[in-house]
Structures are given as structure tokens and as C-alpha cells.
Coordinates of C-alpha atoms and ligand atoms in Angstrom, one line a residue:
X1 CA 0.0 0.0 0.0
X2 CA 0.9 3.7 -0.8
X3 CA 1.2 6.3 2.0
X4 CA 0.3 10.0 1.5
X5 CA 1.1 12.8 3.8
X6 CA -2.1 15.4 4.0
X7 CA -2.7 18.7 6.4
X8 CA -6.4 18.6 7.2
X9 CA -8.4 15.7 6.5
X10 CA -12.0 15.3 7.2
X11 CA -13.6 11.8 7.2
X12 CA -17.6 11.9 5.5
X13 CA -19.1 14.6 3.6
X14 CA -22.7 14.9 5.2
X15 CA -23.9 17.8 7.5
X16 CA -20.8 17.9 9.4
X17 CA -18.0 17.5 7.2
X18 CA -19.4 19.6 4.5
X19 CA -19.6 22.4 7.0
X20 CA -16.2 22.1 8.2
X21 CA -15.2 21.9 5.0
X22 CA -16.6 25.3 3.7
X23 CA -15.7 26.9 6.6
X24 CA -11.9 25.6 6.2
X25 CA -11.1 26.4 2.4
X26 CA -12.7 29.5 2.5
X27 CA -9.8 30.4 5.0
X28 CA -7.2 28.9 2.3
X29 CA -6.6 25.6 4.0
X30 CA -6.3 22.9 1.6
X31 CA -8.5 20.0 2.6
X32 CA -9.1 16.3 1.8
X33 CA -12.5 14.9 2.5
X34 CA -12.9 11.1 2.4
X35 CA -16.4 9.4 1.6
X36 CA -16.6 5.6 0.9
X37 CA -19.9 6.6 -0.9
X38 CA -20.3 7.5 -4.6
X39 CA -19.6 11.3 -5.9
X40 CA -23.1 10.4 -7.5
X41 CA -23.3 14.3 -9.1
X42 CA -19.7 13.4 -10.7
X43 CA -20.6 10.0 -11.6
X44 CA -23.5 11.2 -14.0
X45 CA -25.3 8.0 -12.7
X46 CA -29.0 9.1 -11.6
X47 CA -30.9 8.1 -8.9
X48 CA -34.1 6.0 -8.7
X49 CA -37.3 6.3 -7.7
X50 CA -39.0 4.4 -5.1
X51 CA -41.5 2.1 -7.4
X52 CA -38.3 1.2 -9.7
X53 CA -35.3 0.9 -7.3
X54 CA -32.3 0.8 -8.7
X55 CA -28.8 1.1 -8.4
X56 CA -28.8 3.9 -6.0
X57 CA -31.4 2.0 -4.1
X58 CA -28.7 0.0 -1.7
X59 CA -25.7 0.5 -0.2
X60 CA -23.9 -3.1 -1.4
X61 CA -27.1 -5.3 -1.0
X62 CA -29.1 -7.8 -3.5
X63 CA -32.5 -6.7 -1.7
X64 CA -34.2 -3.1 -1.2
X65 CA -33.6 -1.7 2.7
X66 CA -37.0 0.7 2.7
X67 CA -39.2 0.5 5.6
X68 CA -41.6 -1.3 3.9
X69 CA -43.0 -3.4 0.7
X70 CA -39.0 -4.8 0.1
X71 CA -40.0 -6.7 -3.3
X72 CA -37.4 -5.8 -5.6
X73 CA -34.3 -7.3 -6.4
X74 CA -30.5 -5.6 -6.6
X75 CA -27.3 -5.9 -8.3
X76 CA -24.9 -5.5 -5.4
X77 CA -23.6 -1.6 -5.7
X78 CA -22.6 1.6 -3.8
X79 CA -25.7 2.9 -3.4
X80 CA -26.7 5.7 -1.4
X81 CA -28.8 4.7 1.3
X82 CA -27.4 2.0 3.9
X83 CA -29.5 0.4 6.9
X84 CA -27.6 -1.1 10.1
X85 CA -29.8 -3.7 11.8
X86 CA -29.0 -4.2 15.5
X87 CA -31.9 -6.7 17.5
X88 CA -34.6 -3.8 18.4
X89 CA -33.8 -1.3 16.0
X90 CA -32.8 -0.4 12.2
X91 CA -31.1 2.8 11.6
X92 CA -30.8 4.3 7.9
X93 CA -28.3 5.9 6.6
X94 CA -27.0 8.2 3.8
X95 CA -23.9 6.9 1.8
X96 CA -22.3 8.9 -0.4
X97 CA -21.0 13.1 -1.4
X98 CA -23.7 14.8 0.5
X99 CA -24.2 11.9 3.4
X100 CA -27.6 12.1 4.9
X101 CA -28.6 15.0 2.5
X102 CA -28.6 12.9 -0.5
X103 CA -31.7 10.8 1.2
X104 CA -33.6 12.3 3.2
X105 CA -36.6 14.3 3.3
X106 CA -35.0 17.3 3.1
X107 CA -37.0 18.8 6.5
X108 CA -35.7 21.7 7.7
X109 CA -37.3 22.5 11.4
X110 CA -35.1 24.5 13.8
X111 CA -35.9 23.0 17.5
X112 CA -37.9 24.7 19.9
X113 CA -35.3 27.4 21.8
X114 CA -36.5 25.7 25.2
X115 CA -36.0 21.9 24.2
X116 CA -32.4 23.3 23.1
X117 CA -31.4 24.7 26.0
X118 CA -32.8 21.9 28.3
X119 CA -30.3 19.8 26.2
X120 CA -27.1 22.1 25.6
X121 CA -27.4 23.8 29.0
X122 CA -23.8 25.0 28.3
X123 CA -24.1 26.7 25.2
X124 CA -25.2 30.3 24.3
X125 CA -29.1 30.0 23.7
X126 CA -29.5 33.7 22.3
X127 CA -26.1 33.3 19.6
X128 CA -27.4 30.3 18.1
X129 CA -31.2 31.8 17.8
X130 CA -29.3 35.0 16.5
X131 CA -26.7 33.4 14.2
X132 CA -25.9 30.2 13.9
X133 CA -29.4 28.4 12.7
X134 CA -30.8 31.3 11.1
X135 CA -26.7 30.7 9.4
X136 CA -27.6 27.4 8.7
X137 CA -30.5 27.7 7.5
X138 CA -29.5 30.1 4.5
X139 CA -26.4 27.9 3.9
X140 CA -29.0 25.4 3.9
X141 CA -31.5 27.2 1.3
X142 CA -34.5 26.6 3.8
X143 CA -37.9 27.4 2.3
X144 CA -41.1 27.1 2.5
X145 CA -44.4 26.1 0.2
X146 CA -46.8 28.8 -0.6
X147 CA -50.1 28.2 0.7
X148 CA -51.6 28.6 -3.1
X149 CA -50.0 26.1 -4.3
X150 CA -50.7 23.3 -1.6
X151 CA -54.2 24.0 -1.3
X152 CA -54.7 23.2 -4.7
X153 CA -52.2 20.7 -5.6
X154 CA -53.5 16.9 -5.8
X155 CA -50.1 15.4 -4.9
X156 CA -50.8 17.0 -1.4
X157 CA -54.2 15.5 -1.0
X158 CA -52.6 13.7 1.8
X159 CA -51.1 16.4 3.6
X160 CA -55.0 18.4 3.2
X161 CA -56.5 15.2 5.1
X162 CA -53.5 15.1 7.2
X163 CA -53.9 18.4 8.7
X164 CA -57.7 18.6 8.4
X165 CA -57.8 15.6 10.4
X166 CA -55.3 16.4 13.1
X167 CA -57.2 19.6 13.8
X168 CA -60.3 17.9 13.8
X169 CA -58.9 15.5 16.9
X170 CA -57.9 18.6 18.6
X171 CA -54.6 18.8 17.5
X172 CA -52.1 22.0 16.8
X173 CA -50.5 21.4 13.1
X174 CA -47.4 23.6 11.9
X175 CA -45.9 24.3 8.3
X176 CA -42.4 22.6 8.1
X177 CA -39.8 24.1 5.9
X178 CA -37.2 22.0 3.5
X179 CA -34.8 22.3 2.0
X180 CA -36.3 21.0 -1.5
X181 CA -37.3 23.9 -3.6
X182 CA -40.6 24.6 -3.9
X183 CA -40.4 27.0 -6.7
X184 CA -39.0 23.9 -8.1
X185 CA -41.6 21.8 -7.6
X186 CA -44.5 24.4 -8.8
X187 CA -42.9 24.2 -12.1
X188 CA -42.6 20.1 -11.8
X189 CA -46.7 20.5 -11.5
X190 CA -46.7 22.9 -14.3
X191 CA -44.8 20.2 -16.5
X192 CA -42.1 23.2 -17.3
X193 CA -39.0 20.6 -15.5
X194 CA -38.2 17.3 -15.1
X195 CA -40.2 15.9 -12.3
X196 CA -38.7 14.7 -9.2
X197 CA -40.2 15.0 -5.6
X198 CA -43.3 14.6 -8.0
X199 CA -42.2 11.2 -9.3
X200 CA -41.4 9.2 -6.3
X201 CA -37.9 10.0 -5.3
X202 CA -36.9 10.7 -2.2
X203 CA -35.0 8.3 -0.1
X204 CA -33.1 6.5 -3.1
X205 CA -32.0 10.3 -3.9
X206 CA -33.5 13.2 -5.5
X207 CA -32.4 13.9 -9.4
X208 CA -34.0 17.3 -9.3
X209 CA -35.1 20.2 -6.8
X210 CA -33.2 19.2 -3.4
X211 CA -30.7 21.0 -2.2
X212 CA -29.0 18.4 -0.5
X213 CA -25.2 19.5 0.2
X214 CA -23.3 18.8 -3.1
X215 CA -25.6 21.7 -4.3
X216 CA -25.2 24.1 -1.4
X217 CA -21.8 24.0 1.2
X218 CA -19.4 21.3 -0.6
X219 CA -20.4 23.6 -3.8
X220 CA -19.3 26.3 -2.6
X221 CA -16.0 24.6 -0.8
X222 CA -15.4 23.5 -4.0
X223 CA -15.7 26.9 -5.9
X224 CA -12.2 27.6 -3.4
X225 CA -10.1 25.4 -5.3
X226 CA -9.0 24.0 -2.0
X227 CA -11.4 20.9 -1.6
X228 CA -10.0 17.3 -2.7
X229 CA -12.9 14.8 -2.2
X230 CA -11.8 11.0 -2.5
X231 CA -15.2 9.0 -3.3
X232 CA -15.2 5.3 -2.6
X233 CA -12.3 5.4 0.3
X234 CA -13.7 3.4 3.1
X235 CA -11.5 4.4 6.1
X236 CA -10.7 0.8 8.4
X237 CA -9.6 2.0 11.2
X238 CA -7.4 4.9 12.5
X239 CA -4.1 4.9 14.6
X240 CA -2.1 8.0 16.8
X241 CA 1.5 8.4 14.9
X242 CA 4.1 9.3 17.7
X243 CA 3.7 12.9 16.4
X244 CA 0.8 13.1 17.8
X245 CA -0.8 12.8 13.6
X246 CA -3.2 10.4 12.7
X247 CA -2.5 7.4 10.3
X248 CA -5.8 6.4 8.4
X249 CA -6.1 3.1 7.0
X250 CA -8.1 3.4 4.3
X251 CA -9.7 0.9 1.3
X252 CA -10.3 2.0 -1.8
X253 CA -13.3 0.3 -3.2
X254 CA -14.9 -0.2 -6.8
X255 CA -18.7 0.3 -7.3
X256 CA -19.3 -3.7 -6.0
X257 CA -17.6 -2.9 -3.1
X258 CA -14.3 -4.8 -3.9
X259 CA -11.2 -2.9 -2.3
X260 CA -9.0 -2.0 -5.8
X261 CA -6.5 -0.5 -3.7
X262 CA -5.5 0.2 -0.3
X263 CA -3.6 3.0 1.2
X264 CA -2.2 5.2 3.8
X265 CA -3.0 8.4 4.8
X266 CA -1.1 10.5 7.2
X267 CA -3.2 13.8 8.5
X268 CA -1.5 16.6 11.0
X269 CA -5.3 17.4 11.4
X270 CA -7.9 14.9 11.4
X271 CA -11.9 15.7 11.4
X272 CA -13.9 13.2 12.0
X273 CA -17.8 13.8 10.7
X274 CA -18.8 10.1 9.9
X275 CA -22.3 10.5 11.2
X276 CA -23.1 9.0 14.7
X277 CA -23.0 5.1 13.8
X278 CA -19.6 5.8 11.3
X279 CA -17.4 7.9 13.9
X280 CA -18.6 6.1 16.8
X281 CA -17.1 2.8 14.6
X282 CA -14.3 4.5 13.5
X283 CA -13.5 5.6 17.3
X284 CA -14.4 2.2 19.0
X285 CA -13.1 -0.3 16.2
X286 CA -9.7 1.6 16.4
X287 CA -9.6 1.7 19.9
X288 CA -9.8 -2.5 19.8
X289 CA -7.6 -3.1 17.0
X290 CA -5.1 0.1 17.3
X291 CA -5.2 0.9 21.0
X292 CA -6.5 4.5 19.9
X293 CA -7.1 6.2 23.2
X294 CA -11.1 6.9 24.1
X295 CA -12.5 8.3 26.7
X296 CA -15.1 6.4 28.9
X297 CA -17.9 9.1 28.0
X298 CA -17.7 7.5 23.9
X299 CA -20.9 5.3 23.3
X300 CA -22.7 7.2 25.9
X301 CA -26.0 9.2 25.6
X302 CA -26.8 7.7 22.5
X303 CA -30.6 7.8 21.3
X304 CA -32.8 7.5 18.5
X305 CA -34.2 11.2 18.7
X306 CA -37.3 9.3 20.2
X307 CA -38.1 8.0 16.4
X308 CA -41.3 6.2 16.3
X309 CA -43.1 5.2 13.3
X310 CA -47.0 4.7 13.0
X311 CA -49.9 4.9 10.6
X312 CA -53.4 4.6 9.9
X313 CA -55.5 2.7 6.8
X314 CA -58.8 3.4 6.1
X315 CA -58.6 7.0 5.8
X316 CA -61.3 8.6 4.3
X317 CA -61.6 5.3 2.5
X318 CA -64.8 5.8 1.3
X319 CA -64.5 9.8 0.3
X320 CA -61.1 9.6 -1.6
X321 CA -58.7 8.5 0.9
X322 CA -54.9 10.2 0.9
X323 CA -54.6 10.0 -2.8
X324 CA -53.3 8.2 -5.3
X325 CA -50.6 10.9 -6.4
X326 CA -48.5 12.0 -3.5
X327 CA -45.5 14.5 -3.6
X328 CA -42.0 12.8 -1.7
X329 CA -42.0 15.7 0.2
X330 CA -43.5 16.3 3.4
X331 CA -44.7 20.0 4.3
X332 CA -47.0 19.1 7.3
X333 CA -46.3 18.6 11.4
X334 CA -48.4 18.0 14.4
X335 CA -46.8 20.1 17.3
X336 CA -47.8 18.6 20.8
X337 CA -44.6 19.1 22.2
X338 CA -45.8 21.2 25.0
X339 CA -48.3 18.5 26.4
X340 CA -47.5 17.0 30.0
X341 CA -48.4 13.6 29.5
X342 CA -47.6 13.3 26.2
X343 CA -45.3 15.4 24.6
X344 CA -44.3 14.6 21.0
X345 CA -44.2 16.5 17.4
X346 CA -45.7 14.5 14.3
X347 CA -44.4 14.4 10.5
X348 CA -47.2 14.4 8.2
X349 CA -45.1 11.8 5.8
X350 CA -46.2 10.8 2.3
X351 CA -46.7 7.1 1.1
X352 CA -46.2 7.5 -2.3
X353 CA -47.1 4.3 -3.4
X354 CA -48.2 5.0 -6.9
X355 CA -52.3 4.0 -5.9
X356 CA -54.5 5.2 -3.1
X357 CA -53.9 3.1 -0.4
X358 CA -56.5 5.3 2.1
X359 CA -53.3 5.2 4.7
X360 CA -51.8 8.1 6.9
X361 CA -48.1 7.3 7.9
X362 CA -46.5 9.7 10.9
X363 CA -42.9 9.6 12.3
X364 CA -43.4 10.6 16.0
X365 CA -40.6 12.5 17.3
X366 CA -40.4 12.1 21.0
X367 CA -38.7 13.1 24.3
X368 CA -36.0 10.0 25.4
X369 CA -36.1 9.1 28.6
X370 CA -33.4 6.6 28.7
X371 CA -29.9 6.8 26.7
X372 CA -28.7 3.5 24.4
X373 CA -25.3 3.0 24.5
X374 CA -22.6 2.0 21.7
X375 CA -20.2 -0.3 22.1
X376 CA -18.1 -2.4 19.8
X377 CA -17.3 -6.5 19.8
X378 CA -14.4 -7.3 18.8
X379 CA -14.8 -10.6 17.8
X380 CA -17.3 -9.6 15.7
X381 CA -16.0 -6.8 14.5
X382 CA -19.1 -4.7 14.8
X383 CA -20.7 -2.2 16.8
X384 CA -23.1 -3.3 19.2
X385 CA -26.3 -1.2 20.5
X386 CA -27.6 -1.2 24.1
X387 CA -31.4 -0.7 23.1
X388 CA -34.2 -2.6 23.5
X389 CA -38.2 -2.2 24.3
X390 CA -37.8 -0.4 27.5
X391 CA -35.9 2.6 25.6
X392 CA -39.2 3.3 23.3
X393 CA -42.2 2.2 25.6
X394 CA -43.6 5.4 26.5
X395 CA -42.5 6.2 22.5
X396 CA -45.5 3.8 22.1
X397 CA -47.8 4.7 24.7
X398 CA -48.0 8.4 22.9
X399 CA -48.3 6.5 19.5
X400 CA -51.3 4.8 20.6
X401 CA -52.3 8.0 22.5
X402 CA -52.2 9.7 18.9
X403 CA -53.5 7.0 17.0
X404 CA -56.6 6.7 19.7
X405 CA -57.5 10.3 19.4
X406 CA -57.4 10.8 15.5
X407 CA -59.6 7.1 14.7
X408 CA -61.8 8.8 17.5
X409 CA -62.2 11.7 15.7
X410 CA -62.2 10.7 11.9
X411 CA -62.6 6.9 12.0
X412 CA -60.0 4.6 10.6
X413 CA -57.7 2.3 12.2
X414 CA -54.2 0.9 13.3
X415 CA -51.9 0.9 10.3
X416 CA -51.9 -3.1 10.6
X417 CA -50.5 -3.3 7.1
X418 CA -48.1 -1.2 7.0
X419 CA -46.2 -2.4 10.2
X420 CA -46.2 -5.7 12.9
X421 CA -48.8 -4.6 15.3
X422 CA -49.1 -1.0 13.6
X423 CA -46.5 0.2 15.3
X424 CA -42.6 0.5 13.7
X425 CA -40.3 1.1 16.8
X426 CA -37.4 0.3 15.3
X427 CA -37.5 2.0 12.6
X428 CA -35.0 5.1 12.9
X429 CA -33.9 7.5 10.9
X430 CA -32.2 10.2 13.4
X431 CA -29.7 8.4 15.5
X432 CA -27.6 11.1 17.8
X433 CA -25.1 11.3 20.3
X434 CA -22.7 8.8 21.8
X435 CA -19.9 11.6 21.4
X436 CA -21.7 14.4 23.5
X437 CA -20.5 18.1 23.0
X438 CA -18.6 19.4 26.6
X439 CA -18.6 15.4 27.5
X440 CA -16.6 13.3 25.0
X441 CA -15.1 16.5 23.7
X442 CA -14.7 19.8 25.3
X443 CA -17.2 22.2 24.3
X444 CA -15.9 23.3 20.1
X445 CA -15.7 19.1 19.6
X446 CA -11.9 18.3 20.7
X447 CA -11.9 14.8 21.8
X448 CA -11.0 14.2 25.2
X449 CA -6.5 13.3 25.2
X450 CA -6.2 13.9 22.1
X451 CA -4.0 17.2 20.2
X452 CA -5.1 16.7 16.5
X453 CA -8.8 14.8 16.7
X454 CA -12.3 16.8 16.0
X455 CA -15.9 15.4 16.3
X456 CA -18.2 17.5 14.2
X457 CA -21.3 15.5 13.1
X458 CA -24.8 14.0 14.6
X459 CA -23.0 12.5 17.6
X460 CA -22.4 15.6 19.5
X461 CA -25.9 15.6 20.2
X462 CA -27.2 13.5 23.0
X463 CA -29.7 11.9 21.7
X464 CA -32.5 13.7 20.8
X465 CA -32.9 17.1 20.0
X466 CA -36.9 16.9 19.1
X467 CA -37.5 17.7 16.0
X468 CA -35.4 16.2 12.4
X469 CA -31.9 17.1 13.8
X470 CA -30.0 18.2 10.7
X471 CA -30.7 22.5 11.0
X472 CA -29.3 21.6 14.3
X473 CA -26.0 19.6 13.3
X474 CA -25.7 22.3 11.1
X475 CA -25.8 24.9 13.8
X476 CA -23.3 23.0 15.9
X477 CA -20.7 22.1 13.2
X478 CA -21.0 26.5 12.6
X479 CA -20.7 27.1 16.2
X480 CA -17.4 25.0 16.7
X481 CA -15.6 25.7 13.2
X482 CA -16.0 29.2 13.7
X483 CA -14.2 29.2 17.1
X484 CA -11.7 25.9 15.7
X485 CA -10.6 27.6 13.2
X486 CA -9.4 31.1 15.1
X487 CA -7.9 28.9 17.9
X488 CA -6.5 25.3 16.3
X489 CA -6.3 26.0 12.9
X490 CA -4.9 29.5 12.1
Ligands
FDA1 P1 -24.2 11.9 7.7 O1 -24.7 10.5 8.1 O2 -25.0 12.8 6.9 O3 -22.8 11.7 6.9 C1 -21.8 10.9 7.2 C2 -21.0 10.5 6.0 O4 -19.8 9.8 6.4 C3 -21.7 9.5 5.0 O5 -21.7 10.0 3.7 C4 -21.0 8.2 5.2 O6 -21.0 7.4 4.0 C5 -19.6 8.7 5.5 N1 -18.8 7.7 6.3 C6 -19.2 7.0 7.4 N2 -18.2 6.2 7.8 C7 -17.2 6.3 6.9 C8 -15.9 5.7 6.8 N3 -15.4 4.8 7.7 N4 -15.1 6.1 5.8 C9 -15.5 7.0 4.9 N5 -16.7 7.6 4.9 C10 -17.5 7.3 5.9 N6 -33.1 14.8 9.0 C11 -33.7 16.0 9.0 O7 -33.3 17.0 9.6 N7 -34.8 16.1 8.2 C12 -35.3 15.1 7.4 O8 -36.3 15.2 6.7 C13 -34.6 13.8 7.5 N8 -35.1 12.7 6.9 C14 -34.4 11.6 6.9 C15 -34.8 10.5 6.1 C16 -33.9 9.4 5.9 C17 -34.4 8.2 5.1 C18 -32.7 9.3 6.7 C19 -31.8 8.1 6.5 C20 -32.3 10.4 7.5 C21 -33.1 11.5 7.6 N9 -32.8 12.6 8.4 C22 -33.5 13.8 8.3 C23 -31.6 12.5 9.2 C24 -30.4 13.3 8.6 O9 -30.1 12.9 7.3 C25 -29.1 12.9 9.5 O10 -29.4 13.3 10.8 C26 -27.9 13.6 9.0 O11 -27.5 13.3 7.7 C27 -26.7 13.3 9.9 O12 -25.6 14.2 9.5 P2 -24.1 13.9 9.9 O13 -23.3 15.0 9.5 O14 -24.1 13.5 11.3 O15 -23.7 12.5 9.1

């Protein structure tokens, strides 16, 4: 294998990295950013949509990973959404030059200031309300749909009997911003561009109207002429060089996953913004198999951002249902957050199954009230989640709290064929924490004995946050670059 000597080098290039990143070369320091994803906007290669998955469907498997209705076949490729199965719980993942962003429903929600503060006691409430997420969210291109246009709009029939329903059970609903663009999506309707959001893709990646990162802060990174990205470089493990440096062992894969090449890579600086399941690996596996020093606090206060998945079916089944055409992209919320006994905040989400199906689906977002923890077996060589029923019961006693109160209100029942039991617990999207902010690292993401070694990513968060956490890992990875940068990397 080859070694190669590099300044600054940031492992993954979702919310985190691409953050740091901006905020690095725009200072003129040369950066390398390392994803073991495709660079799909390079490649040319386009994404699928949900009713025809294909090879951006998977991340190296022969069968679709989506939450539900798994009935299609795969060549084994680099696609750009990944699941990790542990015993109670599945987390997705992004894989690939945008991370997260290149999958996701693109929902933009800043938390409530009071949630925040109850979680980041130490940080500066009134700075990050007056800078850093109304930062993000312009880095981000947050925006929001005109009322016009979803009032009238067929593929938001099921957001209409969402919200209409909701209130109708008593229930407070909210407008949720995105990052998709919703000029973009009025023209989609008006036939004027290529459809996207408006043709079933979503989580196998967007070919039109999302901002997801590539388009927004590695873009402009880019535009510095001081951003290397390496796509398909799976970093193994990482060990401390008696120069206090970082050797990265990394394989180079092909689009099969095959390692073509491997390699060396020394950094002075090393940044790591893998997500919360990737740097926790890269931080535990090294610690087994190259005596990388941790601190006790990593794997602690992980959570699934209380993640709880739920539905309904007959819906209106007999005056239309949810509709047969349904836009990817949610716009609706249910905001009962402020409720004693059970607090929680609903996505309206789409089920854009191509035929009415007369079936509401909602991702809960609740409080946690006990932390998982991350740990990593050895001789298995994989991480390995403390989490179980216990962590998500009272997730389930609001779900059947909600699901009670809207089938009193409006009829319908338990989403029975959508999920076991009508209830998907472990089904989660959000996982944060396990390398807390002013616990694992001190309060700008330095890692706890070590010179050279950053956190910025989803794990600084201690598992939960709320609401969809990325305006908020966003916010963070602003926060600490902006003070890194005068103090470590100057
Ligand atoms: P992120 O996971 O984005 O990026 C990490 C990157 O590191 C990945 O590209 C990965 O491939 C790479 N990597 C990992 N290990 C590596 C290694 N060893 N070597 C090289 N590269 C490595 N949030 C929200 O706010 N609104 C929403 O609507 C949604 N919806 C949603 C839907 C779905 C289906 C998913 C899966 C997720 C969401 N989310 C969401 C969650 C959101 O996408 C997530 O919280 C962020 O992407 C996390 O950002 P990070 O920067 O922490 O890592």
C-alpha cells in the first residue's frame, strides 16, 4: 500500500464535514474529505425512484432496505442509502458526497429554543437563535411552500386530510420548511422541468429540486479550489503516529464494493464527521484493533431522537382516501410538544405508493427518557447497541395516544398493514449522540486526550434534540468551526 502525507483531512461529507469543510477552504486551507460513498453528481449516474429501485437504491445489497413493501431485487452496488440492523432497531443511513442529505426528506425545522437549552445547557441560547441556525438555514436554502399552491395541488391531497384531520382531533398542526425547492416543484406541476419529488424519489435520492449539500456548502467549498474529495475510500480503522498525527487506514473500493486499492493516509489534522453510527465505529473499532485512546464518556448518551413510526388505513376510505398521487415531500407537522403527558411533534409523511392506499403514515418525534449506549465487539468486529423495548415504551404509549384520538375523531384504524402490530419502533432515521458536546469533547468538539482529533457531526448531540436534527448539526458544526478555526487552525 501507498502512503500520502495530507494537512487537514476530514472523514464523511454529510452535514458535518461539509460544514467544516466550507468553513476551512474558504480560509485557504487545503482540505481532503474522504467518503466511501459515490460522488453520484460526478458519476452522471442518476438516482431511482421508489416504485423502480435501482442502483442507488442499496448500499452493497441484493435486496431493497425501505421501511416497507421490500420486493425488488438488486445488483450489489454503492448505493446511497445503507441500513444497520441491530436486535430492536434499524437505523438508515446516507452513503455517499452529500451523506444524509442525499436521502432524506430534506426537513428543515429548527428546535424549539427551550428543548435546546434543556439539552445544551452549556451553550449560548440567544447566539445560536441569532446566528448560527438562522446561518444554517441560509447555507441550507431553507424554504417554505406557498399556501396557493398546496391547497390546490393533488399530490398533497394527503397532507390536506393530514392536517384537516389532526385539527379535527384537537390537534395543533405547523408548516415545516425544507430544503427542496418549492419554486422547483411548482414548475414540476406545471410540466415546465423534469419531475422529481413529484415522481417518487426521495430516499433512493432526488435527481431534481433538493438541495441536498453537493448543491449548497461542498459547492461552494469546491468553488475555493482548495477541496479534494476521495469518493469510494472506506477508512478501516485509524491509529495516533508518535507525532501526535493520525495514520488512516483506508480501502479504496470499486462500485461492487471490492477494495481495488488500499492506502495510507497521514493527517497533521484529522476531522472526524462520519455520522453518529460511522465515527462512533471508527472511534471504538480503532480503539480494539489500534489501541486509539477513548475516553469512557464514547458510546454514551446515544438515542434515537425518540423515532417512532406509525400509521393509519382506512382513511377517508370511502370519500377519496390520501390520494393516489402524492408529492415525496413532506410540508405538514403535528406540534404537541408542549403537552404533560404526552409530549411529541408528528411528521405528516407521504406514502407514495403510486395508488390510493387510504393510509396516513407519521414519524413521532419524542422526548428519550433513557440513553442507548454503543459499544463495539471485537470478535465480531461490529458495533453493538444497548437498546431494547424499555428505551421506546412510553414512545409507544403516545403513539397509541395519537392513534386513539385521530380514529376517534375521523374513523380509521391501526396501520396493521403497514407495520407488525401498527407500530414500527425500530424504525430510525435520526440516531444522535454517543460523542456528547462538553462530555466526549470539550465544548468546540476536541476529543477528550487527544491534540489533533475533532468530532463535528450528529454525535455531538445527546440523543435527541426533538425535531429532524439536521438544522441543528448544522448549527453545531457552525458554532465549533467558527471558534476551531481562530484557535487550532490559524
Ligand atoms: P451523515 O450521516 O449525513 O454523513 C456521514 C458520511 O460519512 C456519510 O456520507 C458516510 O458514507 C460517511 N462515512 C461513514 N463512515 C465512513 C468511513 N469509515 N469512511 C469514509 N466515509 C464514511 N433529518 C432532517 O433533519 N430532516 C429530514 O427530513 C430527515 N429525513 C431523513 C430521512 C432518511 C431516510 C434518513 C436516513 C435520514 C433522515 N434525516 C433527516 C436525518 C439526517 O439525514 C441525518 O441526521 C444527517 O444526515 C446526519 O448528518 P451527519 O453530518 O451526522 O452525518
Amino acid at each position: 500500500s501507498e502512503t500520502f502525507e495530507k494537512e487537514v483531512v476530514i472523514i464523511g461529507t454529510g452535514y458535518g464535514g461539509s460544514v467544516a469543510a466550507l468553513r476551512l477552504t474558504e480560509k485557504n486551507i487545503p482540505v481532503t474529505l474522504l467518503e466511501m460513498g459515490l460522488n453520484w453528481e460526478k458519476s452522471g449516474k442518476k438516482f431511482s425512484p421508489m416504485i423502480n429501485p435501482g442502483h442507488s437504491a442499496a448500499w452493497l445489497k441484493t435486496k431493497t432496505i425501505a421501511p416497507f413493501m421490500n420486493l425488488f431485487r438488486l445488483d450489489k452496488f454503492t448505493g446511497a442509502l445503507d441500513r444497520l440492523d441491530f436486535e430492536h432497531i434499524k437505523i438508515w443511513l446516507g452513503r455517499g458526497v452529500g451523506g444524509g442529505s442525499l436521502v432524506n426528506g430534506g426537513m428543515a425545522v429548527t428546535p424549539k429554543k427551550e428543548y435546546f437549552k434543556e439539552i445544551f445547557p452549556n451553550l449560548d441560547t440567544e447566539k445560536f437563535y441569532s446566528h448560527y441556525f438562522p446561518l444554517a438555514n441560509k447555507e441550507l436554502k431553507t424554504n417554505v411552500a406557498s399556501e396557493d399552491f398546496l391547497k390546490d395541488c393533488d399530490f398533497y391531497k394527503f397532507n390536506r386530510v393530514g392536517e384537516e384531520e389532526a385539527k379535527k382531533a384537537g390537534f395543533k398542526t405547523v408548516r415545516v420548511p425544507n430544503v427542496y425547492d418549492f419554486r422547483y416543484m411548482e414548475k414540476e406541476y406545471r410540466n415546465e422541468v423534469p419531475r422529481s419529488a413529484l415522481a417518487g424519489e426521495v430516499i433512493y435520492g432526488n435527481n431534481h429540486g433538493k438541495n441536498s449539500l453537493d448543491k449548497t456548502y461542498l459547492k461552494k467549498a469546491a468553488a475555493t479550489g482548495n477541496l479534494e474529495i476521495l469518493e469510494l475510500h472506506q477508512v478501516n480503522h485509524i491509529t495516533q503516529n508518535p507525532d501526535k498525527s493520525y495514520a488512516l487506514d483506508i480501502s479504496v473500493i470499486n462500485t461492487n464494493g471490492q477494495e481495488i486499492q488500499h492506502k495510507i493516509i497521514n493527517a497533521r489534522k484529522l476531522i472526524l464527521s462520519a455520522g453518529t453510527m460511522g465515527s462512533l465505529e471508527l472511534l471504538l473499532k480503532s480503539n480494539s484493533v489500534t489501541q486509539l485512546p477513548v475516553d469512557q464518556h464514547i458510546g454514551k448518551e446515544w438515542g434515537n431522537n425518540g423515532n417512532f413510526m406509525t400509521g393509519r388505513n382506512w382513511v377517508k376510505a370511502f370519500s377519496g382516501g390520501t390520494g393516489s398521487k402524492q408529492s415525496t415531500i413532506p410540508v405538514g407537522g403535528i406540534d404537541h410538544w408542549e403537552d404533560k403527558k404526552h409530549p411529541f411533534f408528528v411528521e405528516i409523511a407521504p406514502l407514495p405508493m403510486g395508488m390510493n392506499v387510504a393510509t396516513s403514515l407519521y414519524l413521532l418525534v419524542n422526548k428519550l427518557k433513557k440513553f442507548g449506549e454503543v459499544t463495539y465487539d471485537l470478535t465480531d468486529q461490529k458495533l453493538q447497541l444497548n437498546w431494547d423495548e424499555s428505551h421506546t415504551s412510553h414512545m409507544k404509549d403516545n403513539a397509541k395516544y395519537f392513534l386513539r384520538t385521530m380514529n376517534n375523531a375521523n374513523g380509521g384504524t391501526r396501520a396493521h398493514l403497514l407495520f407488525k402490530n401498527g407500530f414500527g419502533a425500530d424504525i430510525c432515521y435520526h440516531p444522535l449522540g454517543g460523542i456528547v458536546l462538553g462530555k466526549a469533547t470539550d465544548q468546540f468538539g476536541r476529543l477528550n486526550g487527544h491534540q489533533n482529533l475533532y468530532v463535528i457531526d450528529g454525535s455531538l448531540i445527546p440523543g435527541t434534540i426533538g425535531v429532524n436534527p439536521f438544522v441543528t448539526i448544522t448549527a453545531i458544526a457552525e458554532y465549533c468551526m467558527e471558534h476551531l478555526i481562530k484557535e487550532d487552525f490559524s
